[in-house]
mmCIF file of C-alpha atoms in Angstrom:
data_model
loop_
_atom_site.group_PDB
_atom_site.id
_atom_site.type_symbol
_atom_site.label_atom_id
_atom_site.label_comp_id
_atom_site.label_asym_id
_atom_site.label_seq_id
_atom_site.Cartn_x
_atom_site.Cartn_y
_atom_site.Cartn_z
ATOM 1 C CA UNK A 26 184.469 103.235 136.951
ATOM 2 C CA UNK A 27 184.984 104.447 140.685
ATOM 3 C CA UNK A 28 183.129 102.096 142.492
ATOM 4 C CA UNK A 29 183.684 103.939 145.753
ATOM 5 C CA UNK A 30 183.562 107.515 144.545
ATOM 6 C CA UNK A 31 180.121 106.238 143.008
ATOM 7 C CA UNK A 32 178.948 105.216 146.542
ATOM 8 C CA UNK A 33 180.063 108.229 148.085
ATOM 9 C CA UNK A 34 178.081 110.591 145.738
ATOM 10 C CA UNK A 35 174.613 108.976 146.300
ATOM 11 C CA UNK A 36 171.639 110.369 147.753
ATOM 12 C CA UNK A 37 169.654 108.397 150.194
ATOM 13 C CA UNK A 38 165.931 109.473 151.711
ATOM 14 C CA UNK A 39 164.153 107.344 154.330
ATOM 15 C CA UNK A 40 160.361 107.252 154.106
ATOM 16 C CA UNK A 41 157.740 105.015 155.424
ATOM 17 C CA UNK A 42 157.116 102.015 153.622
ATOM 18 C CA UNK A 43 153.580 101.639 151.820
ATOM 19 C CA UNK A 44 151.199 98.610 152.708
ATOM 20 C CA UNK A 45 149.624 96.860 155.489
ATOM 21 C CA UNK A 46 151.307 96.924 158.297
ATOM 22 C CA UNK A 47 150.984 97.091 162.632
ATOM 23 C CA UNK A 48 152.665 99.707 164.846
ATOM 24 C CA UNK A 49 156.187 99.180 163.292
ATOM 25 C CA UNK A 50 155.508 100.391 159.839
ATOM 26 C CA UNK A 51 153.500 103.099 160.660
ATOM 27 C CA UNK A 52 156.112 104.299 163.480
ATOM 28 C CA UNK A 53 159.314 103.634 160.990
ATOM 29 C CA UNK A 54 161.055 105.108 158.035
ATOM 30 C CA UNK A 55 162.969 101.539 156.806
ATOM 31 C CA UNK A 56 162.254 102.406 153.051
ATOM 32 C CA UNK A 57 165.187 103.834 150.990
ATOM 33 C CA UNK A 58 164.817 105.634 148.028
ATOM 34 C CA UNK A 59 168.438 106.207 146.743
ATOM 35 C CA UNK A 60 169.083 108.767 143.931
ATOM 36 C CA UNK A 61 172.365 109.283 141.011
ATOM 37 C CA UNK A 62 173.298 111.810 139.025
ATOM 38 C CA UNK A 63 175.301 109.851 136.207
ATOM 39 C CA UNK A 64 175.906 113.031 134.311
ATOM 40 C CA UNK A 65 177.427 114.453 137.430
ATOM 41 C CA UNK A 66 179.170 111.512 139.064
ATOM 42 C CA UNK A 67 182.999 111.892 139.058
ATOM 43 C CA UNK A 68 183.044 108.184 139.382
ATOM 44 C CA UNK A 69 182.961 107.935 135.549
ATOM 45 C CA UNK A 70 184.617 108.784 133.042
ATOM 46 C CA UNK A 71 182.626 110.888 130.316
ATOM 47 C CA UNK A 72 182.729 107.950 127.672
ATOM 48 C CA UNK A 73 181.456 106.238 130.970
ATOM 49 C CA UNK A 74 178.861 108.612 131.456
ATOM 50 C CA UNK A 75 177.458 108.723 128.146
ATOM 51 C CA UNK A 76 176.914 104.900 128.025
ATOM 52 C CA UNK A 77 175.192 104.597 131.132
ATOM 53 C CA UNK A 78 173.185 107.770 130.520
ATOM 54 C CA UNK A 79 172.219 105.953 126.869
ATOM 55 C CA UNK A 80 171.552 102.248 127.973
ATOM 56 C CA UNK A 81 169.835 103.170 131.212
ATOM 57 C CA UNK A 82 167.720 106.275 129.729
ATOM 58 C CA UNK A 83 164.483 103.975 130.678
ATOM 59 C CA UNK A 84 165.068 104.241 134.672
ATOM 60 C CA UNK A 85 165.924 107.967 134.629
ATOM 61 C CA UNK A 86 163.410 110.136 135.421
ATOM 62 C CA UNK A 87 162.985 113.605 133.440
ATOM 63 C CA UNK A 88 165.797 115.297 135.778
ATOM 64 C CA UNK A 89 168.653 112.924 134.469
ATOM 65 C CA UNK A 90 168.449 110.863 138.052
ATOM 66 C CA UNK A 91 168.484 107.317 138.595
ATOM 67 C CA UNK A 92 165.790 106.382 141.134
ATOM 68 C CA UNK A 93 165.678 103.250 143.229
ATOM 69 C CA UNK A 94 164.379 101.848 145.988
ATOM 70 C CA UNK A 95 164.234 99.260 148.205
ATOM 71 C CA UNK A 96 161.593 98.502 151.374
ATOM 72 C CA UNK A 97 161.912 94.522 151.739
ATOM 73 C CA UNK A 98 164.048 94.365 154.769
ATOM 74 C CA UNK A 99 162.819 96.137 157.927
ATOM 75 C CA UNK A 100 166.434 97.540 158.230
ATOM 76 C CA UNK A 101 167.241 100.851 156.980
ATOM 77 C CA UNK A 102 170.774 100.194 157.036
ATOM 78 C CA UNK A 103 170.039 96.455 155.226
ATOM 79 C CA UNK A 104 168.753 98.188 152.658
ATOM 80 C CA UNK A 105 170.168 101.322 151.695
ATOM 81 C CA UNK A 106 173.175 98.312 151.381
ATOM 82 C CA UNK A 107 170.695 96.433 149.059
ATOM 83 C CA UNK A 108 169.827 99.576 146.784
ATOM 84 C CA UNK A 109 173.345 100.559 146.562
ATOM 85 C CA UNK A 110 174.782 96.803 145.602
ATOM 86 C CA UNK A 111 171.769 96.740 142.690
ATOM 87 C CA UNK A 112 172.620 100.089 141.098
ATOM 88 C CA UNK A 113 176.292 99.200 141.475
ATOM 89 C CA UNK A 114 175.442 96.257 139.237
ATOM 90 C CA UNK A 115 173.042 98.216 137.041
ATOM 91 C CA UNK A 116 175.742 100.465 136.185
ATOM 92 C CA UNK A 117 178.472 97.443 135.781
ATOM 93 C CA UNK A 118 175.892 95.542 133.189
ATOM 94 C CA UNK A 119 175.584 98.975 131.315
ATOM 95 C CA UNK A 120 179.031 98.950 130.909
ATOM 96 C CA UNK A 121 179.617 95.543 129.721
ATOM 97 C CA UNK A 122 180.553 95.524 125.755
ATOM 98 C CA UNK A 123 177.344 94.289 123.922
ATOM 99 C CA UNK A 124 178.477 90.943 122.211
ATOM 100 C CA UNK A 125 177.854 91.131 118.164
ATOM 101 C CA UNK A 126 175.476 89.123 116.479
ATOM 102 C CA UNK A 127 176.733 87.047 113.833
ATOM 103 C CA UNK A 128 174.775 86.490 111.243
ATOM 104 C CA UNK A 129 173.688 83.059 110.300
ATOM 105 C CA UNK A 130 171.628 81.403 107.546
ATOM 106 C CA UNK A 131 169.023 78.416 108.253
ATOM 107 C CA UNK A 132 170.384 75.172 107.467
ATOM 108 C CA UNK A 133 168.852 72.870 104.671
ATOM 109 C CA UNK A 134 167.566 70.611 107.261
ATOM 110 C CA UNK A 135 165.670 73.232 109.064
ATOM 111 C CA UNK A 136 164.089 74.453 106.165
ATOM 112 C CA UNK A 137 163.313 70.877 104.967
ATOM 113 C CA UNK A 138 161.454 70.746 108.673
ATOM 114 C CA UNK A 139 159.725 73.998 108.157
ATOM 115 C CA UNK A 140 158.314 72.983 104.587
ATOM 116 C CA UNK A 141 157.072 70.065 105.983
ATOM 117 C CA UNK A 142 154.884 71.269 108.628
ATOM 118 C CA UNK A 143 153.651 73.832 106.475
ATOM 119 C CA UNK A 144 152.065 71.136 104.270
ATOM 120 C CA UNK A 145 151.042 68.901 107.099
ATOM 121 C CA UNK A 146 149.125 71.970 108.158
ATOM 122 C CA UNK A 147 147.683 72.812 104.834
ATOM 123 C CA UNK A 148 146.824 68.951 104.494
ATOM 124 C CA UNK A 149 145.088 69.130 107.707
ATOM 125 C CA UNK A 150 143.538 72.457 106.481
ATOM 126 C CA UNK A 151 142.491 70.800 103.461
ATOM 127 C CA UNK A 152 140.529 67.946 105.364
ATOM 128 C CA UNK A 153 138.254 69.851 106.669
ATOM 129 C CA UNK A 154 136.887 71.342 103.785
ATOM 130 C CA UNK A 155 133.538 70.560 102.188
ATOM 131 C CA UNK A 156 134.357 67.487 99.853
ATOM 132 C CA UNK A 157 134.342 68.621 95.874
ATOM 133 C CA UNK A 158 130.994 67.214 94.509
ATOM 134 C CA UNK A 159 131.334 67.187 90.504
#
């Protein structure tokens, strides 16, 4: 991964940030809406690509772009840095290895513990009934 070529290819757009607000906000464009083409991007390699493309699918919209954006700050500059720093590390968690699960089996003594609250619960259960009149 090309961090830098990454941050070269991105699209910013300024727009006015939604919300309450006096004479600044309505006056201002400090919101950044920052857009990536991971299928395009020469910052990654194509096995790269195809992992980010795969584990972020769920932020891409139908066009194959990553949207965010970012309106806390009433800096443009502040945060077109902030957007670009979070889908930097979007794109670095994507391409972390996934850790394997091992599988385990319960222990005796957890089982033990698990039989026994399911009869203190039936034995609570089993209080409340009406009593057995013969």
């Amino acid at each position: 991964m090309d961090r830098h070529q990454i941050l070269s290819e991105l699209e910013f757009k300024a727009v006015r940030s939604s919300g309450p607000g006096w004479q600044h906000v309505n006056k201002t464009s400090t919101k950044v809406e920052l857009r990536f083409d991971p299928a395009s991007s020469q910052g990654l390699s194509d096995s790269e690509c195809l992992i980010v493309v795969n584990r972020l699918a769920r932020r891409m919209d139908k066009d194959g772009l990553i949207r965010l954006t970012e309106d806390n700050s009433r800096s443009q500059l502040r945060n077109k840095q902030v957007v670009s720093d979070r889908l930097i590390t979007l794109i670095e968690e994507a391409l972390k290895p996934r850790k394997r699960r091992r599988p385990t089996r319960p222990t005796r003594a957890s089982k033990e513990a698990r039989l026994k609250g399911k009869k203190l619960h039936s034995e609570k259960k089993r209080s409340r009934r009406r009593p057995d009149i013969d």
